[in-house]
């Protein structure tokens, strides 16, 4: 089994895993589209050896299959950066919500104390 056949098997397996994760609702559709696109891109590049070899020659890559892994690695880094940005936004929102909840709790406690004082 050569590298291209291994890449084809990996790509098909990867796409099937993504589809199964969506089916079991462990991965949202909006994220799965990106993963499926990359899986299909890797599948196409693995299937058409001449295309990847021409691209490798253009970029002066001596071992053409390594370009497949470079494409995958660049995608992974891009996705990690995107997820980090989303996580940062969510962290800010959680802090803001916790602060608002604390303010509301304090207001409720102050009103409860004031009502007890008026009754006594």
PDB file of C-alpha atoms in Angstrom:
ATOM      1  CA  UNK A   1       0.000   0.000   0.000  1.00  0.00           C
ATOM      2  CA  UNK A   2       1.498   3.307  -1.022  1.00  0.00           C
ATOM      3  CA  UNK A   3       1.034   6.721   0.555  1.00  0.00           C
ATOM      4  CA  UNK A   4      -1.712   7.742  -1.863  1.00  0.00           C
ATOM      5  CA  UNK A   5      -3.809   4.662  -1.069  1.00  0.00           C
ATOM      6  CA  UNK A   6      -3.319   5.277   2.638  1.00  0.00           C
ATOM      7  CA  UNK A   7      -4.390   8.909   2.185  1.00  0.00           C
ATOM      8  CA  UNK A   8      -7.499   7.768   0.275  1.00  0.00           C
ATOM      9  CA  UNK A   9      -8.423   5.348   3.080  1.00  0.00           C
ATOM     10  CA  UNK A  10      -7.793   8.010   5.698  1.00  0.00           C
ATOM     11  CA  UNK A  11      -9.912  10.571   3.808  1.00  0.00           C
ATOM     12  CA  UNK A  12     -12.858   8.209   3.364  1.00  0.00           C
ATOM     13  CA  UNK A  13     -12.632   7.095   6.996  1.00  0.00           C
ATOM     14  CA  UNK A  14     -12.423  10.694   8.145  1.00  0.00           C
ATOM     15  CA  UNK A  15     -15.519  11.703   6.159  1.00  0.00           C
ATOM     16  CA  UNK A  16     -17.440   8.728   7.556  1.00  0.00           C
ATOM     17  CA  UNK A  17     -16.428   9.625  11.116  1.00  0.00           C
ATOM     18  CA  UNK A  18     -17.557  13.238  10.623  1.00  0.00           C
ATOM     19  CA  UNK A  19     -20.896  12.092   9.207  1.00  0.00           C
ATOM     20  CA  UNK A  20     -21.366   9.701  12.141  1.00  0.00           C
ATOM     21  CA  UNK A  21     -20.610  12.484  14.626  1.00  0.00           C
ATOM     22  CA  UNK A  22     -23.246  14.667  12.961  1.00  0.00           C
ATOM     23  CA  UNK A  23     -25.728  11.788  12.957  1.00  0.00           C
ATOM     24  CA  UNK A  24     -25.210  11.265  16.692  1.00  0.00           C
ATOM     25  CA  UNK A  25     -25.453  15.049  17.262  1.00  0.00           C
ATOM     26  CA  UNK A  26     -21.922  15.267  18.689  1.00  0.00           C
ATOM     27  CA  UNK A  27     -20.857  17.723  15.962  1.00  0.00           C
ATOM     28  CA  UNK A  28     -22.900  20.631  14.646  1.00  0.00           C
ATOM     29  CA  UNK A  29     -23.661  20.772  10.946  1.00  0.00           C
ATOM     30  CA  UNK A  30     -22.045  24.176  10.495  1.00  0.00           C
ATOM     31  CA  UNK A  31     -18.689  22.771  11.625  1.00  0.00           C
ATOM     32  CA  UNK A  32     -19.117  19.465   9.828  1.00  0.00           C
ATOM     33  CA  UNK A  33     -19.342  21.156   6.426  1.00  0.00           C
ATOM     34  CA  UNK A  34     -15.832  22.482   6.817  1.00  0.00           C
ATOM     35  CA  UNK A  35     -14.481  19.091   7.905  1.00  0.00           C
ATOM     36  CA  UNK A  36     -16.284  17.300   5.069  1.00  0.00           C
ATOM     37  CA  UNK A  37     -14.891  19.826   2.586  1.00  0.00           C
ATOM     38  CA  UNK A  38     -11.347  19.151   3.781  1.00  0.00           C
ATOM     39  CA  UNK A  39     -11.927  15.400   3.711  1.00  0.00           C
ATOM     40  CA  UNK A  40     -13.197  15.648   0.137  1.00  0.00           C
ATOM     41  CA  UNK A  41     -10.280  17.890  -0.846  1.00  0.00           C
ATOM     42  CA  UNK A  42      -7.813  15.387   0.577  1.00  0.00           C
ATOM     43  CA  UNK A  43      -9.675  12.569  -1.184  1.00  0.00           C
ATOM     44  CA  UNK A  44      -9.534  14.346  -4.534  1.00  0.00           C
ATOM     45  CA  UNK A  45      -5.871  15.233  -4.136  1.00  0.00           C
ATOM     46  CA  UNK A  46      -5.069  11.664  -3.120  1.00  0.00           C
ATOM     47  CA  UNK A  47      -7.026  10.187  -6.006  1.00  0.00           C
ATOM     48  CA  UNK A  48      -5.510  12.323  -8.765  1.00  0.00           C
ATOM     49  CA  UNK A  49      -1.800  11.771  -8.326  1.00  0.00           C
ATOM     50  CA  UNK A  50      -0.873  13.889 -11.318  1.00  0.00           C
ATOM     51  CA  UNK A  51      -2.563  16.943  -9.793  1.00  0.00           C
ATOM     52  CA  UNK A  52      -0.679  16.673  -6.516  1.00  0.00           C
ATOM     53  CA  UNK A  53       2.576  15.968  -8.350  1.00  0.00           C
ATOM     54  CA  UNK A  54       2.129  19.067 -10.539  1.00  0.00           C
ATOM     55  CA  UNK A  55       1.354  21.149  -7.450  1.00  0.00           C
ATOM     56  CA  UNK A  56       4.397  19.714  -5.692  1.00  0.00           C
ATOM     57  CA  UNK A  57       6.593  20.604  -8.665  1.00  0.00           C
ATOM     58  CA  UNK A  58       5.165  24.127  -8.692  1.00  0.00           C
ATOM     59  CA  UNK A  59       5.962  24.599  -5.006  1.00  0.00           C
ATOM     60  CA  UNK A  60       9.332  22.818  -5.318  1.00  0.00           C
ATOM     61  CA  UNK A  61       8.295  20.037  -2.971  1.00  0.00           C
ATOM     62  CA  UNK A  62      10.458  16.996  -3.704  1.00  0.00           C
ATOM     63  CA  UNK A  63       8.206  14.341  -2.193  1.00  0.00           C
ATOM     64  CA  UNK A  64       4.729  15.000  -3.600  1.00  0.00           C
ATOM     65  CA  UNK A  65       2.689  13.118  -0.949  1.00  0.00           C
ATOM     66  CA  UNK A  66       4.115  15.382   1.738  1.00  0.00           C
ATOM     67  CA  UNK A  67       2.143  18.210   0.116  1.00  0.00           C
ATOM     68  CA  UNK A  68      -1.038  16.349   1.095  1.00  0.00           C
ATOM     69  CA  UNK A  69       0.000  16.436   4.713  1.00  0.00           C
ATOM     70  CA  UNK A  70       1.060  20.065   4.463  1.00  0.00           C
ATOM     71  CA  UNK A  71      -2.404  20.998   3.185  1.00  0.00           C
ATOM     72  CA  UNK A  72      -3.982  19.086   6.068  1.00  0.00           C
ATOM     73  CA  UNK A  73      -1.653  20.666   8.606  1.00  0.00           C
ATOM     74  CA  UNK A  74      -2.342  24.200   7.364  1.00  0.00           C
ATOM     75  CA  UNK A  75      -6.069  23.515   7.571  1.00  0.00           C
ATOM     76  CA  UNK A  76      -5.735  22.172  11.122  1.00  0.00           C
ATOM     77  CA  UNK A  77      -3.807  25.245  12.256  1.00  0.00           C
ATOM     78  CA  UNK A  78      -6.403  27.509  10.630  1.00  0.00           C
ATOM     79  CA  UNK A  79      -9.219  25.660  12.343  1.00  0.00           C
ATOM     80  CA  UNK A  80      -7.443  25.737  15.708  1.00  0.00           C
ATOM     81  CA  UNK A  81      -7.045  29.505  15.365  1.00  0.00           C
ATOM     82  CA  UNK A  82     -10.750  29.869  14.521  1.00  0.00           C
ATOM     83  CA  UNK A  83     -11.796  27.712  17.484  1.00  0.00           C
ATOM     84  CA  UNK A  84      -9.519  29.732  19.780  1.00  0.00           C
ATOM     85  CA  UNK A  85     -11.168  32.975  18.637  1.00  0.00           C
ATOM     86  CA  UNK A  86     -14.639  31.502  19.240  1.00  0.00           C
ATOM     87  CA  UNK A  87     -13.544  30.202  22.654  1.00  0.00           C
ATOM     88  CA  UNK A  88     -12.198  33.644  23.603  1.00  0.00           C
ATOM     89  CA  UNK A  89     -15.515  35.259  22.702  1.00  0.00           C
ATOM     90  CA  UNK A  90     -17.448  32.659  24.682  1.00  0.00           C
ATOM     91  CA  UNK A  91     -15.183  33.158  27.682  1.00  0.00           C
ATOM     92  CA  UNK A  92     -15.908  36.903  27.620  1.00  0.00           C
ATOM     93  CA  UNK A  93     -19.634  36.199  27.412  1.00  0.00           C
ATOM     94  CA  UNK A  94     -19.493  33.775  30.368  1.00  0.00           C
ATOM     95  CA  UNK A  95     -17.658  36.343  32.509  1.00  0.00           C
ATOM     96  CA  UNK A  96     -20.199  39.019  31.568  1.00  0.00           C
ATOM     97  CA  UNK A  97     -23.128  36.692  32.349  1.00  0.00           C
ATOM     98  CA  UNK A  98     -21.616  35.721  35.709  1.00  0.00           C
ATOM     99  CA  UNK A  99     -21.191  39.395  36.609  1.00  0.00           C
ATOM    100  CA  UNK A 100     -24.786  40.185  35.604  1.00  0.00           C
ATOM    101  CA  UNK A 101     -26.055  37.201  37.614  1.00  0.00           C
ATOM    102  CA  UNK A 102     -24.113  38.387  40.665  1.00  0.00           C
ATOM    103  CA  UNK A 103     -25.536  41.909  40.321  1.00  0.00           C
ATOM    104  CA  UNK A 104     -29.078  40.559  39.990  1.00  0.00           C
ATOM    105  CA  UNK A 105     -28.602  38.256  42.991  1.00  0.00           C
ATOM    106  CA  UNK A 106     -27.386  41.196  45.080  1.00  0.00           C
ATOM    107  CA  UNK A 107     -30.382  43.316  44.011  1.00  0.00           C
ATOM    108  CA  UNK A 108     -32.780  40.490  44.933  1.00  0.00           C
ATOM    109  CA  UNK A 109     -31.128  40.063  48.335  1.00  0.00           C
ATOM    110  CA  UNK A 110     -31.296  43.823  48.989  1.00  0.00           C
ATOM    111  CA  UNK A 111     -35.006  43.882  48.115  1.00  0.00           C
ATOM    112  CA  UNK A 112     -35.662  40.882  50.356  1.00  0.00           C
ATOM    113  CA  UNK A 113     -33.868  42.565  53.265  1.00  0.00           C
ATOM    114  CA  UNK A 114     -35.811  45.803  52.647  1.00  0.00           C
ATOM    115  CA  UNK A 115     -39.139  43.932  52.600  1.00  0.00           C
ATOM    116  CA  UNK A 116     -38.306  42.163  55.872  1.00  0.00           C
ATOM    117  CA  UNK A 117     -37.430  45.530  57.410  1.00  0.00           C
ATOM    118  CA  UNK A 118     -40.772  47.036  56.314  1.00  0.00           C
ATOM    119  CA  UNK A 119     -42.738  44.121  57.816  1.00  0.00           C
ATOM    120  CA  UNK A 120     -40.944  44.247  61.163  1.00  0.00           C
TER     121      UNK A 120
END
